[in-house]
Amino acid sequence: MWVACAHCIGCSTSSLILNQLQFFDPSNSSTVSAISCADQRCAQVADYSNSGCSSLNQCNYRLQYVDGSSTTGVFLNDLMHLEKVHGNTTFFNSSAHVIFG
């Protein structure tokens, strides 16, 4: 999953349907962690992205799109809570660890 982070430079602030986008700020999450270069998932993404290691041992990525634009960042792991809403009642349905950049 690709997510725009709070300090994203040049990222769009609205979607194609003109909704205001919310940016993810890793400093506001108590469960976020960077994927290390030694993690097997970092090696797996190297097959389709120009990934590498930072001086902090974080798994970096760089993807270039057909139109020439690109995205760069660090792969993160966080716990995502999914809610089920029925009428005016909200139920915490489940949670899952998600890797994104």
mmCIF file with all atom_site columns, C-alpha atoms in Angstrom:
data_model
loop_
_atom_site.group_PDB
_atom_site.id
_atom_site.type_symbol
_atom_site.label_atom_id
_atom_site.label_alt_id
_atom_site.label_comp_id
_atom_site.label_asym_id
_atom_site.label_entity_id
_atom_site.label_seq_id
_atom_site.pdbx_PDB_ins_code
_atom_site.Cartn_x
_atom_site.Cartn_y
_atom_site.Cartn_z
_atom_site.occupancy
_atom_site.B_iso_or_equiv
_atom_site.pdbx_formal_charge
_atom_site.auth_seq_id
_atom_site.auth_comp_id
_atom_site.auth_asym_id
_atom_site.auth_atom_id
_atom_site.pdbx_PDB_model_num
ATOM 1   C CA . MET A 1 1   ? 0.000   0.000   0.000   1.00 0.00 ? 1   MET A CA 1
ATOM 2   C CA . TRP A 1 2   ? 1.327   3.452   -0.889  1.00 0.00 ? 2   TRP A CA 1
ATOM 3   C CA . VAL A 1 3   ? 0.606   6.242   1.574   1.00 0.00 ? 3   VAL A CA 1
ATOM 4   C CA . ALA A 1 4   ? 1.645   9.892   1.374   1.00 0.00 ? 4   ALA A CA 1
ATOM 5   C CA . CYS A 1 5   ? 3.489   10.909  4.521   1.00 0.00 ? 5   CYS A CA 1
ATOM 6   C CA . ALA A 1 6   ? 3.174   14.232  6.295   1.00 0.00 ? 6   ALA A CA 1
ATOM 7   C CA . HIS A 1 7   ? 6.478   15.614  5.026   1.00 0.00 ? 7   HIS A CA 1
ATOM 8   C CA . CYS A 1 8   ? 5.925   14.596  1.397   1.00 0.00 ? 8   CYS A CA 1
ATOM 9   C CA . ILE A 1 9   ? 7.374   17.144  -1.031  1.00 0.00 ? 9   ILE A CA 1
ATOM 10  C CA . GLY A 1 10  ? 5.335   17.710  -4.184  1.00 0.00 ? 10  GLY A CA 1
ATOM 11  C CA . CYS A 1 11  ? 2.534   15.312  -3.249  1.00 0.00 ? 11  CYS A CA 1
ATOM 12  C CA . SER A 1 12  ? -1.024  16.041  -4.291  1.00 0.00 ? 12  SER A CA 1
ATOM 13  C CA . THR A 1 13  ? -3.303  17.334  -1.552  1.00 0.00 ? 13  THR A CA 1
ATOM 14  C CA . SER A 1 14  ? -6.537  16.118  -3.169  1.00 0.00 ? 14  SER A CA 1
ATOM 15  C CA . SER A 1 15  ? -7.713  12.989  -4.946  1.00 0.00 ? 15  SER A CA 1
ATOM 16  C CA . LEU A 1 16  ? -9.208  12.666  -8.419  1.00 0.00 ? 16  LEU A CA 1
ATOM 17  C CA . ILE A 1 17  ? -12.670 12.945  -6.847  1.00 0.00 ? 17  ILE A CA 1
ATOM 18  C CA . LEU A 1 18  ? -11.570 16.184  -5.134  1.00 0.00 ? 18  LEU A CA 1
ATOM 19  C CA . ASN A 1 19  ? -11.484 14.769  -1.611  1.00 0.00 ? 19  ASN A CA 1
ATOM 20  C CA . GLN A 1 20  ? -8.922  16.371  0.681   1.00 0.00 ? 20  GLN A CA 1
ATOM 21  C CA . LEU A 1 21  ? -6.189  13.805  1.360   1.00 0.00 ? 21  LEU A CA 1
ATOM 22  C CA . GLN A 1 22  ? -5.013  13.076  4.878   1.00 0.00 ? 22  GLN A CA 1
ATOM 23  C CA . PHE A 1 23  ? -1.266  12.551  5.188   1.00 0.00 ? 23  PHE A CA 1
ATOM 24  C CA . PHE A 1 24  ? 0.184   9.887   7.472   1.00 0.00 ? 24  PHE A CA 1
ATOM 25  C CA . ASP A 1 25  ? 2.514   11.217  10.160  1.00 0.00 ? 25  ASP A CA 1
ATOM 26  C CA . PRO A 1 26  ? 4.638   8.344   11.522  1.00 0.00 ? 26  PRO A CA 1
ATOM 27  C CA . SER A 1 27  ? 5.486   10.353  14.637  1.00 0.00 ? 27  SER A CA 1
ATOM 28  C CA . ASN A 1 28  ? 1.804   10.123  15.661  1.00 0.00 ? 28  ASN A CA 1
ATOM 29  C CA . SER A 1 29  ? 1.814   6.311   15.672  1.00 0.00 ? 29  SER A CA 1
ATOM 30  C CA . SER A 1 30  ? 2.957   4.291   18.673  1.00 0.00 ? 30  SER A CA 1
ATOM 31  C CA . THR A 1 31  ? 3.127   1.086   16.588  1.00 0.00 ? 31  THR A CA 1
ATOM 32  C CA . VAL A 1 32  ? 5.042   2.197   13.463  1.00 0.00 ? 32  VAL A CA 1
ATOM 33  C CA . SER A 1 33  ? 8.496   0.788   12.702  1.00 0.00 ? 33  SER A CA 1
ATOM 34  C CA . ALA A 1 34  ? 10.811  1.002   9.714   1.00 0.00 ? 34  ALA A CA 1
ATOM 35  C CA . ILE A 1 35  ? 11.522  -2.199  7.782   1.00 0.00 ? 35  ILE A CA 1
ATOM 36  C CA . SER A 1 36  ? 15.226  -3.005  8.199   1.00 0.00 ? 36  SER A CA 1
ATOM 37  C CA . CYS A 1 37  ? 17.536  -3.915  5.338   1.00 0.00 ? 37  CYS A CA 1
ATOM 38  C CA . ALA A 1 38  ? 17.984  -7.395  6.850   1.00 0.00 ? 38  ALA A CA 1
ATOM 39  C CA . ASP A 1 39  ? 14.232  -8.083  6.670   1.00 0.00 ? 39  ASP A CA 1
ATOM 40  C CA . GLN A 1 40  ? 13.373  -10.583 3.916   1.00 0.00 ? 40  GLN A CA 1
ATOM 41  C CA . ARG A 1 41  ? 10.540  -8.318  2.776   1.00 0.00 ? 41  ARG A CA 1
ATOM 42  C CA . CYS A 1 42  ? 13.117  -5.670  1.831   1.00 0.00 ? 42  CYS A CA 1
ATOM 43  C CA . ALA A 1 43  ? 14.852  -8.176  -0.451  1.00 0.00 ? 43  ALA A CA 1
ATOM 44  C CA . GLN A 1 44  ? 11.503  -9.144  -2.009  1.00 0.00 ? 44  GLN A CA 1
ATOM 45  C CA . VAL A 1 45  ? 10.666  -5.594  -3.061  1.00 0.00 ? 45  VAL A CA 1
ATOM 46  C CA . ALA A 1 46  ? 14.120  -5.190  -4.612  1.00 0.00 ? 46  ALA A CA 1
ATOM 47  C CA . ASP A 1 47  ? 12.796  -7.252  -7.539  1.00 0.00 ? 47  ASP A CA 1
ATOM 48  C CA . TYR A 1 48  ? 10.489  -4.445  -8.684  1.00 0.00 ? 48  TYR A CA 1
ATOM 49  C CA . SER A 1 49  ? 11.839  -1.301  -7.058  1.00 0.00 ? 49  SER A CA 1
ATOM 50  C CA . ASN A 1 50  ? 15.198  0.360   -6.810  1.00 0.00 ? 50  ASN A CA 1
ATOM 51  C CA . SER A 1 51  ? 15.478  -0.341  -3.095  1.00 0.00 ? 51  SER A CA 1
ATOM 52  C CA . GLY A 1 52  ? 18.534  0.061   -0.957  1.00 0.00 ? 52  GLY A CA 1
ATOM 53  C CA . CYS A 1 53  ? 19.691  0.666   2.567   1.00 0.00 ? 53  CYS A CA 1
ATOM 54  C CA . SER A 1 54  ? 19.919  3.960   4.369   1.00 0.00 ? 54  SER A CA 1
ATOM 55  C CA . SER A 1 55  ? 22.645  4.809   6.862   1.00 0.00 ? 55  SER A CA 1
ATOM 56  C CA . LEU A 1 56  ? 20.017  4.012   9.526   1.00 0.00 ? 56  LEU A CA 1
ATOM 57  C CA . ASN A 1 57  ? 19.601  0.431   8.163   1.00 0.00 ? 57  ASN A CA 1
ATOM 58  C CA . GLN A 1 58  ? 16.125  1.256   6.809   1.00 0.00 ? 58  GLN A CA 1
ATOM 59  C CA . CYS A 1 59  ? 14.738  -0.296  3.627   1.00 0.00 ? 59  CYS A CA 1
ATOM 60  C CA . ASN A 1 60  ? 14.477  2.515   1.071   1.00 0.00 ? 60  ASN A CA 1
ATOM 61  C CA . TYR A 1 61  ? 12.613  2.377   -2.227  1.00 0.00 ? 61  TYR A CA 1
ATOM 62  C CA . ARG A 1 62  ? 12.435  4.361   -5.428  1.00 0.00 ? 62  ARG A CA 1
ATOM 63  C CA . LEU A 1 63  ? 9.788   3.656   -8.049  1.00 0.00 ? 63  LEU A CA 1
ATOM 64  C CA . GLN A 1 64  ? 9.598   5.389   -11.399 1.00 0.00 ? 64  GLN A CA 1
ATOM 65  C CA . TYR A 1 65  ? 6.302   5.572   -13.277 1.00 0.00 ? 65  TYR A CA 1
ATOM 66  C CA . VAL A 1 66  ? 5.753   5.453   -17.041 1.00 0.00 ? 66  VAL A CA 1
ATOM 67  C CA . ASP A 1 67  ? 5.126   9.214   -17.168 1.00 0.00 ? 67  ASP A CA 1
ATOM 68  C CA . GLY A 1 68  ? 8.588   9.860   -15.703 1.00 0.00 ? 68  GLY A CA 1
ATOM 69  C CA . SER A 1 69  ? 7.423   10.833  -12.224 1.00 0.00 ? 69  SER A CA 1
ATOM 70  C CA . SER A 1 70  ? 8.756   8.891   -9.273  1.00 0.00 ? 70  SER A CA 1
ATOM 71  C CA . THR A 1 71  ? 8.312   8.225   -5.586  1.00 0.00 ? 71  THR A CA 1
ATOM 72  C CA . THR A 1 72  ? 10.982  7.598   -2.973  1.00 0.00 ? 72  THR A CA 1
ATOM 73  C CA . GLY A 1 73  ? 10.771  6.757   0.683   1.00 0.00 ? 73  GLY A CA 1
ATOM 74  C CA . VAL A 1 74  ? 11.196  4.186   3.411   1.00 0.00 ? 74  VAL A CA 1
ATOM 75  C CA . PHE A 1 75  ? 9.110   1.045   3.864   1.00 0.00 ? 75  PHE A CA 1
ATOM 76  C CA . LEU A 1 76  ? 7.239   1.109   7.173   1.00 0.00 ? 76  LEU A CA 1
ATOM 77  C CA . ASN A 1 77  ? 5.243   -1.428  9.152   1.00 0.00 ? 77  ASN A CA 1
ATOM 78  C CA . ASP A 1 78  ? 2.278   -0.293  11.233  1.00 0.00 ? 78  ASP A CA 1
ATOM 79  C CA . LEU A 1 79  ? -0.827  -1.692  12.838  1.00 0.00 ? 79  LEU A CA 1
ATOM 80  C CA . MET A 1 80  ? -3.977  -0.650  10.989  1.00 0.00 ? 80  MET A CA 1
ATOM 81  C CA . HIS A 1 81  ? -7.337  -0.783  12.728  1.00 0.00 ? 81  HIS A CA 1
ATOM 82  C CA . LEU A 1 82  ? -10.331 -1.423  10.501  1.00 0.00 ? 82  LEU A CA 1
ATOM 83  C CA . GLU A 1 83  ? -13.757 -0.345  11.666  1.00 0.00 ? 83  GLU A CA 1
ATOM 84  C CA . LYS A 1 84  ? -17.178 -1.587  10.717  1.00 0.00 ? 84  LYS A CA 1
ATOM 85  C CA . VAL A 1 85  ? -19.862 1.093   10.775  1.00 0.00 ? 85  VAL A CA 1
ATOM 86  C CA . HIS A 1 86  ? -23.542 0.199   10.847  1.00 0.00 ? 86  HIS A CA 1
ATOM 87  C CA . GLY A 1 87  ? -25.927 3.130   11.121  1.00 0.00 ? 87  GLY A CA 1
ATOM 88  C CA . ASN A 1 88  ? -24.678 5.335   13.956  1.00 0.00 ? 88  ASN A CA 1
ATOM 89  C CA . THR A 1 89  ? -22.774 2.512   15.649  1.00 0.00 ? 89  THR A CA 1
ATOM 90  C CA . THR A 1 90  ? -19.067 1.868   15.088  1.00 0.00 ? 90  THR A CA 1
ATOM 91  C CA . PHE A 1 91  ? -17.550 -1.533  15.821  1.00 0.00 ? 91  PHE A CA 1
ATOM 92  C CA . PHE A 1 92  ? -13.813 -2.251  15.890  1.00 0.00 ? 92  PHE A CA 1
ATOM 93  C CA . ASN A 1 93  ? -13.854 -5.152  13.489  1.00 0.00 ? 93  ASN A CA 1
ATOM 94  C CA . SER A 1 94  ? -10.226 -6.167  13.138  1.00 0.00 ? 94  SER A CA 1
ATOM 95  C CA . SER A 1 95  ? -6.646  -5.041  12.906  1.00 0.00 ? 95  SER A CA 1
ATOM 96  C CA . ALA A 1 96  ? -3.701  -6.060  10.745  1.00 0.00 ? 96  ALA A CA 1
ATOM 97  C CA . HIS A 1 97  ? -0.034  -5.233  10.326  1.00 0.00 ? 97  HIS A CA 1
ATOM 98  C CA . VAL A 1 98  ? 0.422   -3.410  7.026   1.00 0.00 ? 98  VAL A CA 1
ATOM 99  C CA . ILE A 1 99  ? 3.634   -2.611  5.171   1.00 0.00 ? 99  ILE A CA 1
ATOM 100 C CA . PHE A 1 100 ? 3.607   0.550   3.144   1.00 0.00 ? 100 PHE A CA 1
ATOM 101 C CA . GLY A 1 101 ? 5.803   3.287   1.768   1.00 0.00 ? 101 GLY A CA 1
#
